[in-house]
XYZ file of C-alpha atoms in Angstrom:
253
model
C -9.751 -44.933 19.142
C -7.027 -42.625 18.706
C -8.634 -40.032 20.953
C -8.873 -42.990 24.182
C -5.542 -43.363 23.616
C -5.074 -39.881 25.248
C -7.526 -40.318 28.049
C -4.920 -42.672 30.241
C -1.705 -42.111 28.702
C -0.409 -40.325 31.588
C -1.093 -43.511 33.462
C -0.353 -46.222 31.270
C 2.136 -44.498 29.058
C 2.454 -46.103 25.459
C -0.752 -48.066 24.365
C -0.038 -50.613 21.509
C -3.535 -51.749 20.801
C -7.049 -51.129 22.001
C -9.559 -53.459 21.422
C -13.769 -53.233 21.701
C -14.874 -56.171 23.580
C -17.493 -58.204 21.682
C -19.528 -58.903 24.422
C -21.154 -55.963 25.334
C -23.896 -54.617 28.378
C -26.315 -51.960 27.347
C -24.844 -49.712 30.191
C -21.527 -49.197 28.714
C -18.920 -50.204 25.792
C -16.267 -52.234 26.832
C -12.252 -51.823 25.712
C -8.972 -53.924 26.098
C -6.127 -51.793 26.017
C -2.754 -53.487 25.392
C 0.298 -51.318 26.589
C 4.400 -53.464 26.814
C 3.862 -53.223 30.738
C 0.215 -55.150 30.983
C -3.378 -55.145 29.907
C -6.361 -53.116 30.775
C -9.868 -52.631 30.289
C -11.677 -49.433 29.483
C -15.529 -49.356 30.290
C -16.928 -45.950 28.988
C -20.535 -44.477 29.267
C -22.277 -41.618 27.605
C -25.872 -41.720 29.097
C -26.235 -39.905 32.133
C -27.817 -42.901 34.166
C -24.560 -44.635 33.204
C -22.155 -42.157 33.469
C -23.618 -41.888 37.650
C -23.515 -46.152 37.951
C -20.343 -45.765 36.423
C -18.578 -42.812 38.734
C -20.455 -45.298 41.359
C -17.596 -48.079 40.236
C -15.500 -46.330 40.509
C -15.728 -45.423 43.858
C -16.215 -48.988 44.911
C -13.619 -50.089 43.640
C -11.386 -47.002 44.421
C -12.509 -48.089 48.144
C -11.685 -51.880 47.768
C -8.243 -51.326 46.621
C -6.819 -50.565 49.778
C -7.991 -53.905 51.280
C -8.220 -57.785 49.977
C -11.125 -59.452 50.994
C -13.523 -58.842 48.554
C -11.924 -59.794 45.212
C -12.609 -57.479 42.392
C -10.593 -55.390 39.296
C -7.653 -52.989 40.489
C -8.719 -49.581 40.234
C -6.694 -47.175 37.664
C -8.031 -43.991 37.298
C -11.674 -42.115 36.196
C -11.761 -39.655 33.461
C -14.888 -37.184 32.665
C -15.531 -35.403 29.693
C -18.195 -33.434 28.497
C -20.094 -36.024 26.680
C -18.865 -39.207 28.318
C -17.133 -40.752 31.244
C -14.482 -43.515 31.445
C -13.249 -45.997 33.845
C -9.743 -47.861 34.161
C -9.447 -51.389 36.132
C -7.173 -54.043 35.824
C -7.474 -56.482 33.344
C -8.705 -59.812 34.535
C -8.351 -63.608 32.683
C -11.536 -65.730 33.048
C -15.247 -66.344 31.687
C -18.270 -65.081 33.193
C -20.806 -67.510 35.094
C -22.748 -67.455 32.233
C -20.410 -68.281 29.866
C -18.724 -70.899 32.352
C -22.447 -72.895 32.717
C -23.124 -72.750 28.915
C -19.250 -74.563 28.061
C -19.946 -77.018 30.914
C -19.870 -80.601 29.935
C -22.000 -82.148 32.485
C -24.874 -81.926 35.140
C -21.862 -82.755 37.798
C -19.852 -79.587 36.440
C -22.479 -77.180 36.531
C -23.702 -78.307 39.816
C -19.939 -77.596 41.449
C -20.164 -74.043 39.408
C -23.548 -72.970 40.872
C -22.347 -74.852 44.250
C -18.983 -72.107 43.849
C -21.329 -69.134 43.153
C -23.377 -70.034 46.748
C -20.194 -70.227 48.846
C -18.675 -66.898 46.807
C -21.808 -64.635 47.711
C -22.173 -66.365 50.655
C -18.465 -64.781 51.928
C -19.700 -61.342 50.984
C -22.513 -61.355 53.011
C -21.194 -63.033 56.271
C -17.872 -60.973 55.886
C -17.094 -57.668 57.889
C -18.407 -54.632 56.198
C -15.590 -52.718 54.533
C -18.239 -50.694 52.577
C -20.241 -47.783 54.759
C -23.732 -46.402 54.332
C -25.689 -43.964 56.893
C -28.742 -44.887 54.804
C -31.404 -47.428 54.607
C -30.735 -49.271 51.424
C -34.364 -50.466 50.251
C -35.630 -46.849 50.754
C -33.189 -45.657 48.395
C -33.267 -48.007 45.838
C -37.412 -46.944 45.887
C -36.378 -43.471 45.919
C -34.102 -44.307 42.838
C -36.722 -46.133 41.482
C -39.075 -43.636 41.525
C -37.030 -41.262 39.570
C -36.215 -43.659 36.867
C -39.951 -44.583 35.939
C -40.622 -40.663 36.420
C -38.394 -39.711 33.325
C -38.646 -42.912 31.678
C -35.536 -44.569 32.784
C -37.076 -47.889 33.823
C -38.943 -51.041 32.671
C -41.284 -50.712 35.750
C -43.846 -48.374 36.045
C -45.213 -46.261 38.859
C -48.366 -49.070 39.578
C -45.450 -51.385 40.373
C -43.742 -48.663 42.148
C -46.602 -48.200 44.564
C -47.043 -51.913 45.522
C -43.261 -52.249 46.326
C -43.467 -48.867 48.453
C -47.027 -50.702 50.102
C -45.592 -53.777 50.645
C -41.884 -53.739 51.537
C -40.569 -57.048 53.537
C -39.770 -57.326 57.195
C -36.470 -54.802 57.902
C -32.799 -57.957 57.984
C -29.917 -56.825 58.880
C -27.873 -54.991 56.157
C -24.458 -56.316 55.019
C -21.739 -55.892 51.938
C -24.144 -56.727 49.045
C -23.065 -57.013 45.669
C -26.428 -55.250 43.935
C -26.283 -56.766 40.352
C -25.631 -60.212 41.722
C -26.040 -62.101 38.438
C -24.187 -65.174 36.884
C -23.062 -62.303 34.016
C -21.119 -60.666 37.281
C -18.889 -62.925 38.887
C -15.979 -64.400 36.836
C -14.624 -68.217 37.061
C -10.933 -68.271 36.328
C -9.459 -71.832 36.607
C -12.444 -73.698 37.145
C -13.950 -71.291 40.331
C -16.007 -68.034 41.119
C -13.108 -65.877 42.172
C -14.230 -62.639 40.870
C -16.497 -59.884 41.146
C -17.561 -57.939 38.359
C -19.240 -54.739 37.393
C -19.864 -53.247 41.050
C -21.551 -49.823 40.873
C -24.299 -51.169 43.183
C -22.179 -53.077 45.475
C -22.828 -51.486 49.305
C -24.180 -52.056 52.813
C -27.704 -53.351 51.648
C -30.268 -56.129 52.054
C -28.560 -59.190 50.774
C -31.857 -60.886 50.009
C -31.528 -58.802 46.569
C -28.689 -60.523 45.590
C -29.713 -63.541 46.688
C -32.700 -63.576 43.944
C -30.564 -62.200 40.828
C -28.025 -64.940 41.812
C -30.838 -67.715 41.480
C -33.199 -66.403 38.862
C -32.193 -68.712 35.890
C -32.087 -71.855 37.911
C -35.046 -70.728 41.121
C -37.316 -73.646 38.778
C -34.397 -76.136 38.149
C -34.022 -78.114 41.435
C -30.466 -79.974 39.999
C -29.171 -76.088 39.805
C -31.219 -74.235 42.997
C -29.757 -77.056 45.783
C -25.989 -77.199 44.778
C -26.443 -73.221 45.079
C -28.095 -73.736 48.943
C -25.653 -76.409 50.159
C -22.897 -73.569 49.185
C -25.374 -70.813 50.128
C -26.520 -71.313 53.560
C -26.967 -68.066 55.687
C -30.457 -67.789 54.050
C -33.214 -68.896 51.802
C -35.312 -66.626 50.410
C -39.572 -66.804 50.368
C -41.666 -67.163 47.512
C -42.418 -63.304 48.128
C -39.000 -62.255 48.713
C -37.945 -63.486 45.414
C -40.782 -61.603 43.731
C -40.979 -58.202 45.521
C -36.828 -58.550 44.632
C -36.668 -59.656 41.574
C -40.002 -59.344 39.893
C -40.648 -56.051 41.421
C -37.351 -53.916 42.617
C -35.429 -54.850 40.102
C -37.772 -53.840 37.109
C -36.509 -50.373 38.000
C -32.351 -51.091 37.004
């Protein structure tokens, strides 16, 4: 611990306590740094596939501090060393969507949370892009995709690759996606979604992926799937779009 100390003391001067988060992803370890002027967190990677995703935060959220309308942490600096690379964002007080569903009481208060998460993605998508991209986004996630199963880097394999390059849906128009729209990503502080989380993939892309992470513990519970319609209502994903999405594409991250 001593040695993260150093990484951001020019920017947060002295650190009293750093913490590891219990709840850890598989992409990164997760730290709470305590200095007498505030709190941080420290999210550090030392594969490369997460060292990119995680110099792709960075940028994001680099890019979204000079505006408010999507809500995410406050960017604080990138470090990269040899072996490892390390992030600094604002601290931020809630509970995950996950975590907010499980401690819910009642049918009612779950409903209102899912209900939240439609209206909160729903925003992104309809909002002005502040994010640019002179790409198309599906063909890059299969490029990506293609790498990753080609050194191992992915749960799907190149048979699956093929049918999502054979079979891609009809071309929507792209807007600010999240990309790793799950209940784990968004944060509920007070009693609402107010918070986006964990943003390396967020972009101009096709926001029928998000659509099918955000509904893929609840697509076969009709209580949860129409509070999340009535608050997201721009679109409704097929049968097929939430498989070549979800079942397929996102085998691959």
């Amino acid at each position: 611990m001593n040695g993260k100390k150093v990484l951001f003391a020019g920017i947060l001067g002295e650190i009293t306590e750093i913490n590891k988060l219990p709840e850890q992803g598989c992409t990164s370890e997760v730290c709470k740094i305590v200095t007498p002027d505030g709190i941080y967190i420290m999210k550090s990677a030392t594969k490369k596939k997460y060292r990119e995703w995680l110099h792709s935060e960075a940028e994001v959220l680099q890019i979204l501090s000079h505006q408010n309308s999507i809500p995410v942490p406050k960017y604080y600096g990138f470090v990269e060393e040899e072996d490892a690379s390390h992030l600094l964002m604002s601290f931020e007080d809630g509970i995950t969507l996950t975590a907010a569903l499980k401690k819910a009481g009642t049918m009612k208060e779950k409903q209102r949370l899912v209900r939240n998460f439609g209206q909160f993605i729903n925003q992104l998508h309809e909002q002005e892009a502040v994010l640019e991209s002179e790409t198309d986004w599906l063909e890059t996630q299969l490029a990506r995709a293609r790498l990753y199963a080609e050194s191992g880097q992915a749960d799907g394999n190149l048979t699956l690759l093929e049918q999502l390059e054979g079979g891609k849906p009809e071309k929507v128009k792209q807007t600010t996606i999240h990309g790793d729209c799950t209940s784990d990503n968004v944060l509920v502080v007070d009693g609402e979604v107010r918070l986006f989380i964990d943003v390396a993939g967020m972009t101009l892309g096709d926001p029928r992926y998000d659509e099918s992470l955000a509904i893929r513990k609840f697509r076969d519970k009709p209580e949860l799937l129409a509070p999340f319609y009535e608050g997201y209502t721009r679109y409704r994903v097929s049968d097929e779009e939430y498989l070549y999405f979800k079942e397929g594409l996102y085998e691959f991250f």
